[in-house]
Amino acid sequence: MHRLKQNEPPVTTPEERPGDVLSVVVAAIDDESDSGDFATADLLRVVRRGLVTPPTEGEVIAALGLLALPSINGIRADGDSWQVADPMDVVARRIHYLAEAVADFRHGYGGGLHLGDDDAY
């Protein structure tokens, strides 16, 4: 993730931006999870301070939507608010396995493909 101080230039590429937004959303959810439910509006106020270019409402809602997918099961809607469904380390593993499945498909199921900083796509 690229958390930046306010005086640093943004270094996020368009491909990295959703991951950066997801990272600040997950951090905010993790911070708020002790208090139970959290509202989207409260989360928006918190995450807008997490990146030099503040996430838009649409970006935050997209991250929440991803986390709420049944195959991810990170959060669940509870009326007008959200609740944490599964621990974020479990959620991270699910997202990792899904990303590996996409990368394996893209590379023709070549076997030992693993996602990492050194992989070229």
PDB file of C-alpha atoms in Angstrom, residues 5-119:
ATOM      1  CA  LYS A   5       2.154  12.072   3.952  1.00  0.00           C
ATOM      2  CA  GLN A   6       0.335  15.167   2.796  1.00  0.00           C
ATOM      3  CA  ASN A   7       3.471  16.767   1.304  1.00  0.00           C
ATOM      4  CA  GLU A   8       4.516  13.744  -0.781  1.00  0.00           C
ATOM      5  CA  PRO A   9       3.518  13.391  -4.448  1.00  0.00           C
ATOM      6  CA  PRO A  10       1.119  10.555  -5.275  1.00  0.00           C
ATOM      7  CA  VAL A  11       2.825   7.426  -6.616  1.00  0.00           C
ATOM      8  CA  THR A  12      -0.236   5.313  -7.240  1.00  0.00           C
ATOM      9  CA  THR A  13      -0.851   4.055 -10.749  1.00  0.00           C
ATOM     10  CA  PRO A  14      -4.409   3.534 -11.974  1.00  0.00           C
ATOM     11  CA  GLU A  15      -3.913  -0.219 -11.486  1.00  0.00           C
ATOM     12  CA  GLU A  16      -2.745   0.278  -7.883  1.00  0.00           C
ATOM     13  CA  ARG A  17      -5.369   2.803  -6.844  1.00  0.00           C
ATOM     14  CA  PRO A  18      -8.151   0.299  -5.981  1.00  0.00           C
ATOM     15  CA  GLY A  19      -5.676  -1.617  -3.814  1.00  0.00           C
ATOM     16  CA  ASP A  20      -4.601   1.543  -2.031  1.00  0.00           C
ATOM     17  CA  VAL A  21      -8.221   2.486  -1.379  1.00  0.00           C
ATOM     18  CA  LEU A  22      -9.009  -1.059  -0.227  1.00  0.00           C
ATOM     19  CA  SER A  23      -6.051  -0.928   2.135  1.00  0.00           C
ATOM     20  CA  VAL A  24      -7.183   2.263   3.885  1.00  0.00           C
ATOM     21  CA  VAL A  25     -10.766   0.955   4.015  1.00  0.00           C
ATOM     22  CA  VAL A  26      -9.626  -2.314   5.619  1.00  0.00           C
ATOM     23  CA  ALA A  27      -7.437  -0.407   8.101  1.00  0.00           C
ATOM     24  CA  ALA A  28     -10.376   1.818   9.041  1.00  0.00           C
ATOM     25  CA  ILE A  29     -12.700  -1.179   9.377  1.00  0.00           C
ATOM     26  CA  ASP A  30     -10.148  -2.934  11.547  1.00  0.00           C
ATOM     27  CA  ASP A  31      -9.887   0.160  13.760  1.00  0.00           C
ATOM     28  CA  GLU A  32     -13.674   0.481  13.976  1.00  0.00           C
ATOM     29  CA  SER A  33     -14.472  -3.228  14.354  1.00  0.00           C
ATOM     30  CA  ASP A  34     -14.099  -3.134  18.138  1.00  0.00           C
ATOM     31  CA  SER A  35     -17.083  -0.802  18.336  1.00  0.00           C
ATOM     32  CA  GLY A  36     -19.357  -3.152  16.368  1.00  0.00           C
ATOM     33  CA  ASP A  37     -21.268  -1.604  13.486  1.00  0.00           C
ATOM     34  CA  PHE A  38     -19.889   1.200  11.365  1.00  0.00           C
ATOM     35  CA  ALA A  39     -21.678   3.450   8.903  1.00  0.00           C
ATOM     36  CA  THR A  40     -20.441   4.191   5.392  1.00  0.00           C
ATOM     37  CA  ALA A  41     -20.455   7.951   6.125  1.00  0.00           C
ATOM     38  CA  ASP A  42     -18.249   7.475   9.208  1.00  0.00           C
ATOM     39  CA  LEU A  43     -15.878   5.293   7.237  1.00  0.00           C
ATOM     40  CA  LEU A  44     -15.688   7.892   4.464  1.00  0.00           C
ATOM     41  CA  ARG A  45     -14.569  10.550   6.943  1.00  0.00           C
ATOM     42  CA  VAL A  46     -11.811   8.293   8.271  1.00  0.00           C
ATOM     43  CA  VAL A  47     -10.419   6.983   4.979  1.00  0.00           C
ATOM     44  CA  ARG A  48     -10.262  10.362   3.280  1.00  0.00           C
ATOM     45  CA  ARG A  49      -7.319  11.168   5.546  1.00  0.00           C
ATOM     46  CA  GLY A  50      -5.454   7.978   4.577  1.00  0.00           C
ATOM     47  CA  LEU A  51      -4.203   8.914   1.103  1.00  0.00           C
ATOM     48  CA  VAL A  52      -2.822  12.074  -0.471  1.00  0.00           C
ATOM     49  CA  THR A  53      -5.554  11.940  -3.096  1.00  0.00           C
ATOM     50  CA  PRO A  54      -8.576  11.192  -0.911  1.00  0.00           C
ATOM     51  CA  PRO A  55     -10.758   8.308  -2.042  1.00  0.00           C
ATOM     52  CA  THR A  56     -14.049   9.273  -3.594  1.00  0.00           C
ATOM     53  CA  GLU A  57     -17.297   8.006  -2.169  1.00  0.00           C
ATOM     54  CA  GLY A  58     -17.587   5.716  -5.195  1.00  0.00           C
ATOM     55  CA  GLU A  59     -14.132   4.230  -4.582  1.00  0.00           C
ATOM     56  CA  VAL A  60     -14.951   3.544  -0.938  1.00  0.00           C
ATOM     57  CA  ILE A  61     -18.320   2.019  -1.816  1.00  0.00           C
ATOM     58  CA  ALA A  62     -16.610  -0.179  -4.434  1.00  0.00           C
ATOM     59  CA  ALA A  63     -14.134  -1.398  -1.784  1.00  0.00           C
ATOM     60  CA  LEU A  64     -17.010  -2.115   0.610  1.00  0.00           C
ATOM     61  CA  GLY A  65     -18.832  -3.948  -2.164  1.00  0.00           C
ATOM     62  CA  LEU A  66     -15.791  -6.121  -2.809  1.00  0.00           C
ATOM     63  CA  LEU A  67     -15.427  -6.934   0.884  1.00  0.00           C
ATOM     64  CA  ALA A  68     -19.151  -7.774   1.070  1.00  0.00           C
ATOM     65  CA  LEU A  69     -19.073 -10.318  -1.767  1.00  0.00           C
ATOM     66  CA  PRO A  70     -20.027 -13.781  -0.507  1.00  0.00           C
ATOM     67  CA  SER A  71     -16.759 -15.233  -1.829  1.00  0.00           C
ATOM     68  CA  ILE A  72     -14.810 -12.655   0.228  1.00  0.00           C
ATOM     69  CA  ASN A  73     -17.118 -12.391   3.296  1.00  0.00           C
ATOM     70  CA  GLY A  74     -15.199  -9.560   4.918  1.00  0.00           C
ATOM     71  CA  ILE A  75     -18.198  -7.467   5.917  1.00  0.00           C
ATOM     72  CA  ARG A  76     -21.958  -7.738   5.821  1.00  0.00           C
ATOM     73  CA  ALA A  77     -24.662  -5.118   5.606  1.00  0.00           C
ATOM     74  CA  ASP A  78     -26.635  -4.511   8.765  1.00  0.00           C
ATOM     75  CA  GLY A  79     -29.365  -2.035   7.891  1.00  0.00           C
ATOM     76  CA  ASP A  80     -27.659   1.289   7.202  1.00  0.00           C
ATOM     77  CA  SER A  81     -24.335   0.105   8.592  1.00  0.00           C
ATOM     78  CA  TRP A  82     -21.776  -2.666   8.209  1.00  0.00           C
ATOM     79  CA  GLN A  83     -20.415  -5.383  10.464  1.00  0.00           C
ATOM     80  CA  VAL A  84     -17.177  -7.329  10.160  1.00  0.00           C
ATOM     81  CA  ALA A  85     -18.011 -10.869   9.038  1.00  0.00           C
ATOM     82  CA  ASP A  86     -14.667 -12.696   9.066  1.00  0.00           C
ATOM     83  CA  PRO A  87     -11.201 -11.721  10.333  1.00  0.00           C
ATOM     84  CA  MET A  88      -9.220  -9.640   7.847  1.00  0.00           C
ATOM     85  CA  ASP A  89      -6.383 -12.202   7.671  1.00  0.00           C
ATOM     86  CA  VAL A  90      -8.916 -14.762   6.393  1.00  0.00           C
ATOM     87  CA  VAL A  91     -10.293 -12.176   3.967  1.00  0.00           C
ATOM     88  CA  ALA A  92      -6.754 -11.432   2.722  1.00  0.00           C
ATOM     89  CA  ARG A  93      -6.148 -15.134   2.025  1.00  0.00           C
ATOM     90  CA  ARG A  94      -9.402 -15.394   0.070  1.00  0.00           C
ATOM     91  CA  ILE A  95      -8.515 -12.369  -2.056  1.00  0.00           C
ATOM     92  CA  HIS A  96      -4.995 -13.738  -2.587  1.00  0.00           C
ATOM     93  CA  TYR A  97      -6.324 -17.107  -3.780  1.00  0.00           C
ATOM     94  CA  LEU A  98      -8.786 -15.416  -6.114  1.00  0.00           C
ATOM     95  CA  ALA A  99      -6.005 -13.229  -7.541  1.00  0.00           C
ATOM     96  CA  GLU A 100      -3.833 -16.308  -8.064  1.00  0.00           C
ATOM     97  CA  ALA A 101      -6.685 -18.015  -9.901  1.00  0.00           C
ATOM     98  CA  VAL A 102      -6.986 -15.063 -12.282  1.00  0.00           C
ATOM     99  CA  ALA A 103      -3.214 -14.894 -12.776  1.00  0.00           C
ATOM    100  CA  ASP A 104      -3.027 -18.664 -13.397  1.00  0.00           C
ATOM    101  CA  PHE A 105      -5.769 -18.378 -16.007  1.00  0.00           C
ATOM    102  CA  ARG A 106      -4.049 -15.444 -17.689  1.00  0.00           C
ATOM    103  CA  HIS A 107      -0.786 -17.360 -17.869  1.00  0.00           C
ATOM    104  CA  GLY A 108      -2.344 -20.581 -19.118  1.00  0.00           C
ATOM    105  CA  TYR A 109      -2.316 -22.517 -15.832  1.00  0.00           C
ATOM    106  CA  GLY A 110       1.460 -22.734 -16.003  1.00  0.00           C
ATOM    107  CA  GLY A 111       1.751 -24.354 -12.621  1.00  0.00           C
ATOM    108  CA  GLY A 112       4.017 -22.595 -10.185  1.00  0.00           C
ATOM    109  CA  LEU A 113       2.788 -19.044 -10.730  1.00  0.00           C
ATOM    110  CA  HIS A 114       2.604 -17.030  -7.546  1.00  0.00           C
ATOM    111  CA  LEU A 115       1.726 -13.416  -7.130  1.00  0.00           C
ATOM    112  CA  GLY A 116       4.404 -11.164  -5.805  1.00  0.00           C
ATOM    113  CA  ASP A 117       6.175  -7.887  -6.290  1.00  0.00           C
ATOM    114  CA  ASP A 118       8.572  -9.371  -8.868  1.00  0.00           C
ATOM    115  CA  ASP A 119       5.926 -10.865 -11.160  1.00  0.00           C
TER     116      ASP A 119
END
